[in-house]
Amino acid sequence: MRAALVGYSSSEEEEDEDGGRRGGGAQGPPPASAGRPRLPVPAGLPGDPEPEETVSNDSSLHGGRVRRFPHERGSWATHVYLPYRVQEEFLELLELLVSRARTYVASLAAMEEFHLSLSQCVVLRYHWIDPFVRSLKERLAPFHRFFCVADQVKVYTNENKTRTFIGLEVSAGHFQLLELVSEVDRVLEEFDLPTFYKDIVDGFEDAALLLRVQWDQVRCKSGNKYFYFPLR
């Protein structure tokens, strides 16, 4: 199983998305008459603007991440992943890896959050988010908690060759990961979105155990929204 417990907090587009107005050509309320304050529009009406987020394209504010697709109002970058809660043994391993790697790349930085991806970063229209999350919840409901073992240190480069990072390659637990990826792929296909990389599966080599991880939930991040799917 060649999936990495990656050393970056989120995929390249995740933190930058904001909302916009839904389509349909609806017009706003007429200007207020002079001297009379305009009454607030009731919330929850069809055509109301979706929630907005602040957009920043400064990669230095996002760990060097560079957007793979242009920001568009109403489109939300979405990513499905297994979140990793840092343990003491991992912090010790991280300190060792960073200190060794900095002898070659002085600018290497340790990240604050870690995860294992179950999807690429894809773009959802705002009105797709709820049905997408419902479909994920339905397909992930039968899954139980499971363990993985990371036994290889690997150097990875992202798809658009803008960032290089160190990750841990997962071996044991690959069958459960494949099953999760397969179900997430089915949800992506329902929305005509690209599925996960097809070369995720490969043979793995025996090596000394570096890290043992128990996964107990799947998480989906869409723009600034988080959705949680506990495993049984």
mmCIF file with all atom_site columns, N, CA, C and O in Angstrom, residues 121-144:
data_model
loop_
_atom_site.group_PDB
_atom_site.id
_atom_site.type_symbol
_atom_site.label_atom_id
_atom_site.label_alt_id
_atom_site.label_comp_id
_atom_site.label_asym_id
_atom_site.label_entity_id
_atom_site.label_seq_id
_atom_site.pdbx_PDB_ins_code
_atom_site.Cartn_x
_atom_site.Cartn_y
_atom_site.Cartn_z
_atom_site.occupancy
_atom_site.B_iso_or_equiv
_atom_site.pdbx_formal_charge
_atom_site.auth_seq_id
_atom_site.auth_comp_id
_atom_site.auth_asym_id
_atom_site.auth_atom_id
_atom_site.pdbx_PDB_model_num
ATOM 1  N N  . CYS A 1 121 ? -7.787  16.371 -4.052 1.00 0.00 ? 121 CYS A N  1
ATOM 2  C CA . CYS A 1 121 ? -8.567  17.580 -3.789 1.00 0.00 ? 121 CYS A CA 1
ATOM 3  C C  . CYS A 1 121 ? -9.407  17.861 -5.026 1.00 0.00 ? 121 CYS A C  1
ATOM 4  O O  . CYS A 1 121 ? -8.877  18.000 -6.128 1.00 0.00 ? 121 CYS A O  1
ATOM 5  N N  . VAL A 1 122 ? -10.726 17.901 -4.855 1.00 0.00 ? 122 VAL A N  1
ATOM 6  C CA . VAL A 1 122 ? -11.646 18.106 -5.973 1.00 0.00 ? 122 VAL A CA 1
ATOM 7  C C  . VAL A 1 122 ? -12.489 19.340 -5.699 1.00 0.00 ? 122 VAL A C  1
ATOM 8  O O  . VAL A 1 122 ? -12.513 19.867 -4.585 1.00 0.00 ? 122 VAL A O  1
ATOM 9  N N  . VAL A 1 123 ? -13.201 19.795 -6.717 1.00 0.00 ? 123 VAL A N  1
ATOM 10 C CA . VAL A 1 123 ? -14.006 21.012 -6.599 1.00 0.00 ? 123 VAL A CA 1
ATOM 11 C C  . VAL A 1 123 ? -15.488 20.655 -6.585 1.00 0.00 ? 123 VAL A C  1
ATOM 12 O O  . VAL A 1 123 ? -15.982 19.975 -7.488 1.00 0.00 ? 123 VAL A O  1
ATOM 13 N N  . LEU A 1 124 ? -16.197 21.116 -5.552 1.00 0.00 ? 124 LEU A N  1
ATOM 14 C CA . LEU A 1 124 ? -17.636 20.934 -5.446 1.00 0.00 ? 124 LEU A CA 1
ATOM 15 C C  . LEU A 1 124 ? -18.337 22.273 -5.560 1.00 0.00 ? 124 LEU A C  1
ATOM 16 O O  . LEU A 1 124 ? -17.887 23.272 -4.981 1.00 0.00 ? 124 LEU A O  1
ATOM 17 N N  . ARG A 1 125 ? -19.435 22.312 -6.291 1.00 0.00 ? 125 ARG A N  1
ATOM 18 C CA . ARG A 1 125 ? -20.311 23.469 -6.215 1.00 0.00 ? 125 ARG A CA 1
ATOM 19 C C  . ARG A 1 125 ? -20.980 23.473 -4.848 1.00 0.00 ? 125 ARG A C  1
ATOM 20 O O  . ARG A 1 125 ? -21.188 22.421 -4.232 1.00 0.00 ? 125 ARG A O  1
ATOM 21 N N  . TYR A 1 126 ? -21.317 24.642 -4.362 1.00 0.00 ? 126 TYR A N  1
ATOM 22 C CA . TYR A 1 126 ? -21.841 24.746 -3.000 1.00 0.00 ? 126 TYR A CA 1
ATOM 23 C C  . TYR A 1 126 ? -23.062 23.870 -2.785 1.00 0.00 ? 126 TYR A C  1
ATOM 24 O O  . TYR A 1 126 ? -23.188 23.190 -1.760 1.00 0.00 ? 126 TYR A O  1
ATOM 25 N N  . HIS A 1 127 ? -23.982 23.825 -3.748 1.00 0.00 ? 127 HIS A N  1
ATOM 26 C CA . HIS A 1 127 ? -25.208 23.060 -3.568 1.00 0.00 ? 127 HIS A CA 1
ATOM 27 C C  . HIS A 1 127 ? -24.988 21.555 -3.670 1.00 0.00 ? 127 HIS A C  1
ATOM 28 O O  . HIS A 1 127 ? -25.907 20.771 -3.430 1.00 0.00 ? 127 HIS A O  1
ATOM 29 N N  . TRP A 1 128 ? -23.760 21.129 -4.027 1.00 0.00 ? 128 TRP A N  1
ATOM 30 C CA . TRP A 1 128 ? -23.440 19.705 -4.043 1.00 0.00 ? 128 TRP A CA 1
ATOM 31 C C  . TRP A 1 128 ? -22.950 19.206 -2.686 1.00 0.00 ? 128 TRP A C  1
ATOM 32 O O  . TRP A 1 128 ? -22.900 17.993 -2.458 1.00 0.00 ? 128 TRP A O  1
ATOM 33 N N  . ILE A 1 129 ? -22.559 20.097 -1.797 1.00 0.00 ? 129 ILE A N  1
ATOM 34 C CA . ILE A 1 129 ? -21.883 19.672 -0.576 1.00 0.00 ? 129 ILE A CA 1
ATOM 35 C C  . ILE A 1 129 ? -22.763 18.750 0.260  1.00 0.00 ? 129 ILE A C  1
ATOM 36 O O  . ILE A 1 129 ? -22.326 17.661 0.681  1.00 0.00 ? 129 ILE A O  1
ATOM 37 N N  . ASP A 1 130 ? -24.004 19.140 0.520  1.00 0.00 ? 130 ASP A N  1
ATOM 38 C CA . ASP A 1 130 ? -24.871 18.314 1.360  1.00 0.00 ? 130 ASP A CA 1
ATOM 39 C C  . ASP A 1 130 ? -25.120 16.931 0.760  1.00 0.00 ? 130 ASP A C  1
ATOM 40 O O  . ASP A 1 130 ? -24.978 15.926 1.465  1.00 0.00 ? 130 ASP A O  1
ATOM 41 N N  . PRO A 1 131 ? -25.519 16.815 -0.522 1.00 0.00 ? 131 PRO A N  1
ATOM 42 C CA . PRO A 1 131 ? -25.690 15.458 -1.057 1.00 0.00 ? 131 PRO A CA 1
ATOM 43 C C  . PRO A 1 131 ? -24.397 14.664 -1.119 1.00 0.00 ? 131 PRO A C  1
ATOM 44 O O  . PRO A 1 131 ? -24.412 13.442 -0.953 1.00 0.00 ? 131 PRO A O  1
ATOM 45 N N  . PHE A 1 132 ? -23.274 15.329 -1.340 1.00 0.00 ? 132 PHE A N  1
ATOM 46 C CA . PHE A 1 132 ? -21.981 14.641 -1.330 1.00 0.00 ? 132 PHE A CA 1
ATOM 47 C C  . PHE A 1 132 ? -21.707 14.057 0.051  1.00 0.00 ? 132 PHE A C  1
ATOM 48 O O  . PHE A 1 132 ? -21.308 12.894 0.177  1.00 0.00 ? 132 PHE A O  1
ATOM 49 N N  . VAL A 1 133 ? -21.925 14.843 1.090  1.00 0.00 ? 133 VAL A N  1
ATOM 50 C CA . VAL A 1 133 ? -21.685 14.382 2.462  1.00 0.00 ? 133 VAL A CA 1
ATOM 51 C C  . VAL A 1 133 ? -22.653 13.261 2.824  1.00 0.00 ? 133 VAL A C  1
ATOM 52 O O  . VAL A 1 133 ? -22.271 12.273 3.466  1.00 0.00 ? 133 VAL A O  1
ATOM 53 N N  . ARG A 1 134 ? -23.925 13.361 2.407  1.00 0.00 ? 134 ARG A N  1
ATOM 54 C CA . ARG A 1 134 ? -24.891 12.290 2.689  1.00 0.00 ? 134 ARG A CA 1
ATOM 55 C C  . ARG A 1 134 ? -24.464 10.983 2.038  1.00 0.00 ? 134 ARG A C  1
ATOM 56 O O  . ARG A 1 134 ? -24.575 9.904  2.641  1.00 0.00 ? 134 ARG A O  1
ATOM 57 N N  . SER A 1 135 ? -23.980 11.064 0.819  1.00 0.00 ? 135 SER A N  1
ATOM 58 C CA . SER A 1 135 ? -23.538 9.863  0.121  1.00 0.00 ? 135 SER A CA 1
ATOM 59 C C  . SER A 1 135 ? -22.316 9.252  0.804  1.00 0.00 ? 135 SER A C  1
ATOM 60 O O  . SER A 1 135 ? -22.210 8.021  0.959  1.00 0.00 ? 135 SER A O  1
ATOM 61 N N  . LEU A 1 136 ? -21.369 10.104 1.214  1.00 0.00 ? 136 LEU A N  1
ATOM 62 C CA . LEU A 1 136 ? -20.211 9.604  1.952  1.00 0.00 ? 136 LEU A CA 1
ATOM 63 C C  . LEU A 1 136 ? -20.643 8.911  3.245  1.00 0.00 ? 136 LEU A C  1
ATOM 64 O O  . LEU A 1 136 ? -20.144 7.821  3.574  1.00 0.00 ? 136 LEU A O  1
ATOM 65 N N  . LYS A 1 137 ? -21.539 9.521  3.977  1.00 0.00 ? 137 LYS A N  1
ATOM 66 C CA . LYS A 1 137 ? -21.992 8.949  5.241  1.00 0.00 ? 137 LYS A CA 1
ATOM 67 C C  . LYS A 1 137 ? -22.606 7.571  5.026  1.00 0.00 ? 137 LYS A C  1
ATOM 68 O O  . LYS A 1 137 ? -22.346 6.632  5.792  1.00 0.00 ? 137 LYS A O  1
ATOM 69 N N  . GLU A 1 138 ? -23.393 7.427  3.984  1.00 0.00 ? 138 GLU A N  1
ATOM 70 C CA . GLU A 1 138 ? -24.038 6.147  3.697  1.00 0.00 ? 138 GLU A CA 1
ATOM 71 C C  . GLU A 1 138 ? -23.018 5.066  3.342  1.00 0.00 ? 138 GLU A C  1
ATOM 72 O O  . GLU A 1 138 ? -23.090 3.932  3.830  1.00 0.00 ? 138 GLU A O  1
ATOM 73 N N  . ARG A 1 139 ? -22.043 5.413  2.519  1.00 0.00 ? 139 ARG A N  1
ATOM 74 C CA . ARG A 1 139 ? -21.082 4.411  2.054  1.00 0.00 ? 139 ARG A CA 1
ATOM 75 C C  . ARG A 1 139 ? -20.035 4.059  3.105  1.00 0.00 ? 139 ARG A C  1
ATOM 76 O O  . ARG A 1 139 ? -19.484 2.956  3.086  1.00 0.00 ? 139 ARG A O  1
ATOM 77 N N  . LEU A 1 140 ? -19.759 4.984  4.019  1.00 0.00 ? 140 LEU A N  1
ATOM 78 C CA . LEU A 1 140 ? -18.740 4.724  5.037  1.00 0.00 ? 140 LEU A CA 1
ATOM 79 C C  . LEU A 1 140 ? -19.319 4.114  6.312  1.00 0.00 ? 140 LEU A C  1
ATOM 80 O O  . LEU A 1 140 ? -18.561 3.654  7.173  1.00 0.00 ? 140 LEU A O  1
ATOM 81 N N  . ALA A 1 141 ? -20.639 4.089  6.421  1.00 0.00 ? 141 ALA A N  1
ATOM 82 C CA . ALA A 1 141 ? -21.281 3.610  7.651  1.00 0.00 ? 141 ALA A CA 1
ATOM 83 C C  . ALA A 1 141 ? -20.881 2.185  8.047  1.00 0.00 ? 141 ALA A C  1
ATOM 84 O O  . ALA A 1 141 ? -20.728 1.900  9.238  1.00 0.00 ? 141 ALA A O  1
ATOM 85 N N  . PRO A 1 142 ? -20.697 1.235  7.112  1.00 0.00 ? 142 PRO A N  1
ATOM 86 C CA . PRO A 1 142 ? -20.381 -0.149 7.537  1.00 0.00 ? 142 PRO A CA 1
ATOM 87 C C  . PRO A 1 142 ? -18.955 -0.361 8.020  1.00 0.00 ? 142 PRO A C  1
ATOM 88 O O  . PRO A 1 142 ? -18.646 -1.435 8.549  1.00 0.00 ? 142 PRO A O  1
ATOM 89 N N  . PHE A 1 143 ? -18.063 0.602  7.879  1.00 0.00 ? 143 PHE A N  1
ATOM 90 C CA . PHE A 1 143 ? -16.644 0.368  8.137  1.00 0.00 ? 143 PHE A CA 1
ATOM 91 C C  . PHE A 1 143 ? -16.328 0.401  9.632  1.00 0.00 ? 143 PHE A C  1
ATOM 92 O O  . PHE A 1 143 ? -16.851 1.211  10.380 1.00 0.00 ? 143 PHE A O  1
ATOM 93 N N  . HIS A 1 144 ? -15.409 -0.502 10.017 1.00 0.00 ? 144 HIS A N  1
ATOM 94 C CA . HIS A 1 144 ? -14.950 -0.601 11.400 1.00 0.00 ? 144 HIS A CA 1
ATOM 95 C C  . HIS A 1 144 ? -13.589 0.083  11.549 1.00 0.00 ? 144 HIS A C  1
ATOM 96 O O  . HIS A 1 144 ? -12.863 0.288  10.577 1.00 0.00 ? 144 HIS A O  1
#
